[in-house]
């Protein structure tokens, strides 16, 4: 096409809006000490299922073991990974209250993905840079990676899970 820029600008704007809305809803419904832990965990799980490309992330996290899994084992791993993420991060959200954030930019990335940059501002502390890699899946944006201060959460999870699987004879079922 002779005019590719408007489509790119529209895609980055749409990705920015998706992340802005996702974070705004997360802050409104998941943060604060008054929310019971089990309610927060269920809300977080619902948002995770809606906003994360769980199968893509699970395949990446499994690394070289992905090819060795049956469809049933892979489905089980997607559930294990979801439980791990919910159990690890949902309880941390109770400590976030009154935090502000801003979408600071968006740019096209490889494989039809968009990177949306954000900053989280806490009182008395430096801003926290968080980038969200998103892509469209069936006309809906999904998060495929989150990078906090330069550290990819997918890469960190992959290192952790691949190490555990390796220690257990390469068996994904060991998780």
PDB file of N, CA, C and O in Angstrom, residues 87-125:
ATOM      1  N   UNK A  87      -1.175 -17.033  41.809  1.00  0.00           N
ATOM      2  CA  UNK A  87      -0.681 -17.184  43.184  1.00  0.00           C
ATOM      3  C   UNK A  87       0.504 -16.263  43.479  1.00  0.00           C
ATOM      4  O   UNK A  87       0.667 -15.798  44.603  1.00  0.00           O
ATOM      5  N   UNK A  88       1.331 -16.006  42.473  1.00  0.00           N
ATOM      6  CA  UNK A  88       2.510 -15.170  42.665  1.00  0.00           C
ATOM      7  C   UNK A  88       2.168 -13.685  42.705  1.00  0.00           C
ATOM      8  O   UNK A  88       2.673 -12.948  43.554  1.00  0.00           O
ATOM      9  N   UNK A  89       1.290 -13.243  41.805  1.00  0.00           N
ATOM     10  CA  UNK A  89       1.096 -11.806  41.638  1.00  0.00           C
ATOM     11  C   UNK A  89      -0.175 -11.239  42.259  1.00  0.00           C
ATOM     12  O   UNK A  89      -0.197 -10.068  42.637  1.00  0.00           O
ATOM     13  N   UNK A  90      -1.231 -12.014  42.384  1.00  0.00           N
ATOM     14  CA  UNK A  90      -2.497 -11.457  42.889  1.00  0.00           C
ATOM     15  C   UNK A  90      -2.339 -10.880  44.290  1.00  0.00           C
ATOM     16  O   UNK A  90      -2.820  -9.789  44.581  1.00  0.00           O
ATOM     17  N   UNK A  91      -1.634 -11.603  45.164  1.00  0.00           N
ATOM     18  CA  UNK A  91      -1.508 -11.111  46.550  1.00  0.00           C
ATOM     19  C   UNK A  91      -0.658  -9.844  46.624  1.00  0.00           C
ATOM     20  O   UNK A  91      -0.851  -9.020  47.511  1.00  0.00           O
ATOM     21  N   UNK A  92       0.271  -9.665  45.691  1.00  0.00           N
ATOM     22  CA  UNK A  92       1.112  -8.460  45.696  1.00  0.00           C
ATOM     23  C   UNK A  92       0.298  -7.204  45.401  1.00  0.00           C
ATOM     24  O   UNK A  92       0.687  -6.102  45.778  1.00  0.00           O
ATOM     25  N   UNK A  93      -0.812  -7.381  44.707  1.00  0.00           N
ATOM     26  CA  UNK A  93      -1.614  -6.229  44.309  1.00  0.00           C
ATOM     27  C   UNK A  93      -2.294  -5.545  45.484  1.00  0.00           C
ATOM     28  O   UNK A  93      -2.710  -4.394  45.374  1.00  0.00           O
ATOM     29  N   UNK A  94      -2.405  -6.233  46.611  1.00  0.00           N
ATOM     30  CA  UNK A  94      -3.039  -5.599  47.775  1.00  0.00           C
ATOM     31  C   UNK A  94      -2.209  -4.423  48.285  1.00  0.00           C
ATOM     32  O   UNK A  94      -2.741  -3.509  48.907  1.00  0.00           O
ATOM     33  N   UNK A  95      -0.916  -4.444  48.010  1.00  0.00           N
ATOM     34  CA  UNK A  95      -0.030  -3.372  48.480  1.00  0.00           C
ATOM     35  C   UNK A  95      -0.074  -2.126  47.598  1.00  0.00           C
ATOM     36  O   UNK A  95       0.435  -1.083  47.981  1.00  0.00           O
ATOM     37  N   UNK A  96      -0.638  -2.253  46.408  1.00  0.00           N
ATOM     38  CA  UNK A  96      -0.688  -1.113  45.495  1.00  0.00           C
ATOM     39  C   UNK A  96      -1.957  -0.328  45.742  1.00  0.00           C
ATOM     40  O   UNK A  96      -3.058  -0.830  45.583  1.00  0.00           O
ATOM     41  N   UNK A  97      -1.774   0.893  46.161  1.00  0.00           N
ATOM     42  CA  UNK A  97      -2.923   1.747  46.368  1.00  0.00           C
ATOM     43  C   UNK A  97      -2.508   3.177  46.053  1.00  0.00           C
ATOM     44  O   UNK A  97      -1.445   3.616  46.463  1.00  0.00           O
ATOM     45  N   UNK A  98      -3.333   3.841  45.281  1.00  0.00           N
ATOM     46  CA  UNK A  98      -3.051   5.222  44.956  1.00  0.00           C
ATOM     47  C   UNK A  98      -1.924   5.401  43.956  1.00  0.00           C
ATOM     48  O   UNK A  98      -1.403   6.499  43.793  1.00  0.00           O
ATOM     49  N   UNK A  99      -1.541   4.322  43.294  1.00  0.00           N
ATOM     50  CA  UNK A  99      -0.486   4.414  42.305  1.00  0.00           C
ATOM     51  C   UNK A  99      -1.040   5.025  41.020  1.00  0.00           C
ATOM     52  O   UNK A  99      -2.185   4.771  40.659  1.00  0.00           O
ATOM     53  N   UNK A 100      -0.224   5.806  40.361  1.00  0.00           N
ATOM     54  CA  UNK A 100      -0.638   6.387  39.089  1.00  0.00           C
ATOM     55  C   UNK A 100       0.218   5.781  37.990  1.00  0.00           C
ATOM     56  O   UNK A 100       1.326   5.317  38.240  1.00  0.00           O
ATOM     57  N   UNK A 101      -0.321   5.783  36.783  1.00  0.00           N
ATOM     58  CA  UNK A 101       0.444   5.276  35.649  1.00  0.00           C
ATOM     59  C   UNK A 101       0.153   6.130  34.426  1.00  0.00           C
ATOM     60  O   UNK A 101      -0.838   6.853  34.388  1.00  0.00           O
ATOM     61  N   UNK A 102       1.040   6.021  33.468  1.00  0.00           N
ATOM     62  CA  UNK A 102       0.840   6.727  32.208  1.00  0.00           C
ATOM     63  C   UNK A 102       1.377   5.871  31.072  1.00  0.00           C
ATOM     64  O   UNK A 102       2.416   5.216  31.219  1.00  0.00           O
ATOM     65  N   UNK A 103       0.655   5.842  29.966  1.00  0.00           N
ATOM     66  CA  UNK A 103       1.165   5.240  28.739  1.00  0.00           C
ATOM     67  C   UNK A 103       2.091   6.283  28.137  1.00  0.00           C
ATOM     68  O   UNK A 103       1.684   7.430  27.914  1.00  0.00           O
ATOM     69  N   UNK A 104       3.356   5.914  27.928  1.00  0.00           N
ATOM     70  CA  UNK A 104       4.343   6.892  27.474  1.00  0.00           C
ATOM     71  C   UNK A 104       4.726   6.732  26.011  1.00  0.00           C
ATOM     72  O   UNK A 104       5.470   7.543  25.477  1.00  0.00           O
ATOM     73  N   UNK A 105       4.215   5.689  25.362  1.00  0.00           N
ATOM     74  CA  UNK A 105       4.514   5.511  23.947  1.00  0.00           C
ATOM     75  C   UNK A 105       4.134   4.125  23.466  1.00  0.00           C
ATOM     76  O   UNK A 105       3.800   3.244  24.264  1.00  0.00           O
ATOM     77  N   UNK A 106       4.189   3.949  22.159  1.00  0.00           N
ATOM     78  CA  UNK A 106       3.920   2.640  21.547  1.00  0.00           C
ATOM     79  C   UNK A 106       4.645   2.592  20.213  1.00  0.00           C
ATOM     80  O   UNK A 106       4.760   3.608  19.527  1.00  0.00           O
ATOM     81  N   UNK A 107       5.146   1.407  19.887  1.00  0.00           N
ATOM     82  CA  UNK A 107       5.850   1.243  18.610  1.00  0.00           C
ATOM     83  C   UNK A 107       5.600  -0.153  18.058  1.00  0.00           C
ATOM     84  O   UNK A 107       5.424  -1.104  18.832  1.00  0.00           O
ATOM     85  N   UNK A 108       5.596  -0.268  16.747  1.00  0.00           N
ATOM     86  CA  UNK A 108       5.456  -1.593  16.145  1.00  0.00           C
ATOM     87  C   UNK A 108       6.686  -2.451  16.476  1.00  0.00           C
ATOM     88  O   UNK A 108       7.795  -1.930  16.627  1.00  0.00           O
ATOM     89  N   UNK A 109       6.492  -3.751  16.593  1.00  0.00           N
ATOM     90  CA  UNK A 109       7.582  -4.685  16.868  1.00  0.00           C
ATOM     91  C   UNK A 109       7.474  -5.850  15.877  1.00  0.00           C
ATOM     92  O   UNK A 109       6.587  -5.875  15.029  1.00  0.00           O
ATOM     93  N   UNK A 110       8.380  -6.810  16.013  1.00  0.00           N
ATOM     94  CA  UNK A 110       8.392  -7.976  15.119  1.00  0.00           C
ATOM     95  C   UNK A 110       7.117  -8.797  15.264  1.00  0.00           C
ATOM     96  O   UNK A 110       6.445  -8.742  16.280  1.00  0.00           O
ATOM     97  N   UNK A 111       6.844  -9.615  14.257  1.00  0.00           N
ATOM     98  CA  UNK A 111       5.733 -10.569  14.249  1.00  0.00           C
ATOM     99  C   UNK A 111       4.382  -9.909  14.550  1.00  0.00           C
ATOM    100  O   UNK A 111       3.594 -10.427  15.326  1.00  0.00           O
ATOM    101  N   UNK A 112       4.165  -8.756  13.932  1.00  0.00           N
ATOM    102  CA  UNK A 112       2.896  -8.031  14.053  1.00  0.00           C
ATOM    103  C   UNK A 112       2.527  -7.732  15.499  1.00  0.00           C
ATOM    104  O   UNK A 112       1.366  -7.732  15.882  1.00  0.00           O
ATOM    105  N   UNK A 113       3.532  -7.498  16.311  1.00  0.00           N
ATOM    106  CA  UNK A 113       3.307  -7.145  17.701  1.00  0.00           C
ATOM    107  C   UNK A 113       3.525  -5.647  17.889  1.00  0.00           C
ATOM    108  O   UNK A 113       4.142  -4.992  17.056  1.00  0.00           O
ATOM    109  N   UNK A 114       3.021  -5.133  18.989  1.00  0.00           N
ATOM    110  CA  UNK A 114       3.204  -3.738  19.356  1.00  0.00           C
ATOM    111  C   UNK A 114       3.729  -3.693  20.783  1.00  0.00           C
ATOM    112  O   UNK A 114       3.260  -4.445  21.637  1.00  0.00           O
ATOM    113  N   UNK A 115       4.700  -2.835  21.030  1.00  0.00           N
ATOM    114  CA  UNK A 115       5.214  -2.630  22.383  1.00  0.00           C
ATOM    115  C   UNK A 115       4.643  -1.317  22.902  1.00  0.00           C
ATOM    116  O   UNK A 115       4.840  -0.263  22.301  1.00  0.00           O
ATOM    117  N   UNK A 116       3.921  -1.410  24.018  1.00  0.00           N
ATOM    118  CA  UNK A 116       3.336  -0.236  24.657  1.00  0.00           C
ATOM    119  C   UNK A 116       4.148   0.038  25.921  1.00  0.00           C
ATOM    120  O   UNK A 116       4.282  -0.835  26.783  1.00  0.00           O
ATOM    121  N   UNK A 117       4.702   1.241  26.007  1.00  0.00           N
ATOM    122  CA  UNK A 117       5.513   1.626  27.165  1.00  0.00           C
ATOM    123  C   UNK A 117       4.659   2.364  28.180  1.00  0.00           C
ATOM    124  O   UNK A 117       3.847   3.221  27.818  1.00  0.00           O
ATOM    125  N   UNK A 118       4.861   2.025  29.456  1.00  0.00           N
ATOM    126  CA  UNK A 118       4.149   2.691  30.538  1.00  0.00           C
ATOM    127  C   UNK A 118       5.118   3.033  31.655  1.00  0.00           C
ATOM    128  O   UNK A 118       6.218   2.479  31.723  1.00  0.00           O
ATOM    129  N   UNK A 119       4.684   3.937  32.499  1.00  0.00           N
ATOM    130  CA  UNK A 119       5.414   4.265  33.727  1.00  0.00           C
ATOM    131  C   UNK A 119       4.433   4.229  34.876  1.00  0.00           C
ATOM    132  O   UNK A 119       3.319   4.753  34.765  1.00  0.00           O
ATOM    133  N   UNK A 120       4.853   3.597  35.962  1.00  0.00           N
ATOM    134  CA  UNK A 120       4.064   3.597  37.193  1.00  0.00           C
ATOM    135  C   UNK A 120       4.752   4.538  38.160  1.00  0.00           C
ATOM    136  O   UNK A 120       5.959   4.440  38.379  1.00  0.00           O
ATOM    137  N   UNK A 121       3.958   5.431  38.741  1.00  0.00           N
ATOM    138  CA  UNK A 121       4.510   6.451  39.626  1.00  0.00           C
ATOM    139  C   UNK A 121       4.006   6.194  41.047  1.00  0.00           C
ATOM    140  O   UNK A 121       2.798   6.081  41.271  1.00  0.00           O
ATOM    141  N   UNK A 122       4.948   6.047  41.975  1.00  0.00           N
ATOM    142  CA  UNK A 122       4.592   5.889  43.385  1.00  0.00           C
ATOM    143  C   UNK A 122       5.137   7.096  44.142  1.00  0.00           C
ATOM    144  O   UNK A 122       6.170   7.658  43.764  1.00  0.00           O
ATOM    145  N   UNK A 123       4.451   7.458  45.201  1.00  0.00           N
ATOM    146  CA  UNK A 123       4.898   8.603  46.003  1.00  0.00           C
ATOM    147  C   UNK A 123       6.278   8.327  46.582  1.00  0.00           C
ATOM    148  O   UNK A 123       6.520   7.272  47.152  1.00  0.00           O
ATOM    149  N   UNK A 124       7.171   9.280  46.405  1.00  0.00           N
ATOM    150  CA  UNK A 124       8.482   9.182  47.015  1.00  0.00           C
ATOM    151  C   UNK A 124       9.444   8.230  46.339  1.00  0.00           C
ATOM    152  O   UNK A 124      10.547   8.010  46.830  1.00  0.00           O
ATOM    153  N   UNK A 125       9.053   7.638  45.226  1.00  0.00           N
ATOM    154  CA  UNK A 125       9.945   6.698  44.541  1.00  0.00           C
ATOM    155  C   UNK A 125      10.109   7.055  43.087  1.00  0.00           C
ATOM    156  O   UNK A 125       9.322   7.815  42.519  1.00  0.00           O
TER     157      UNK A 125
END
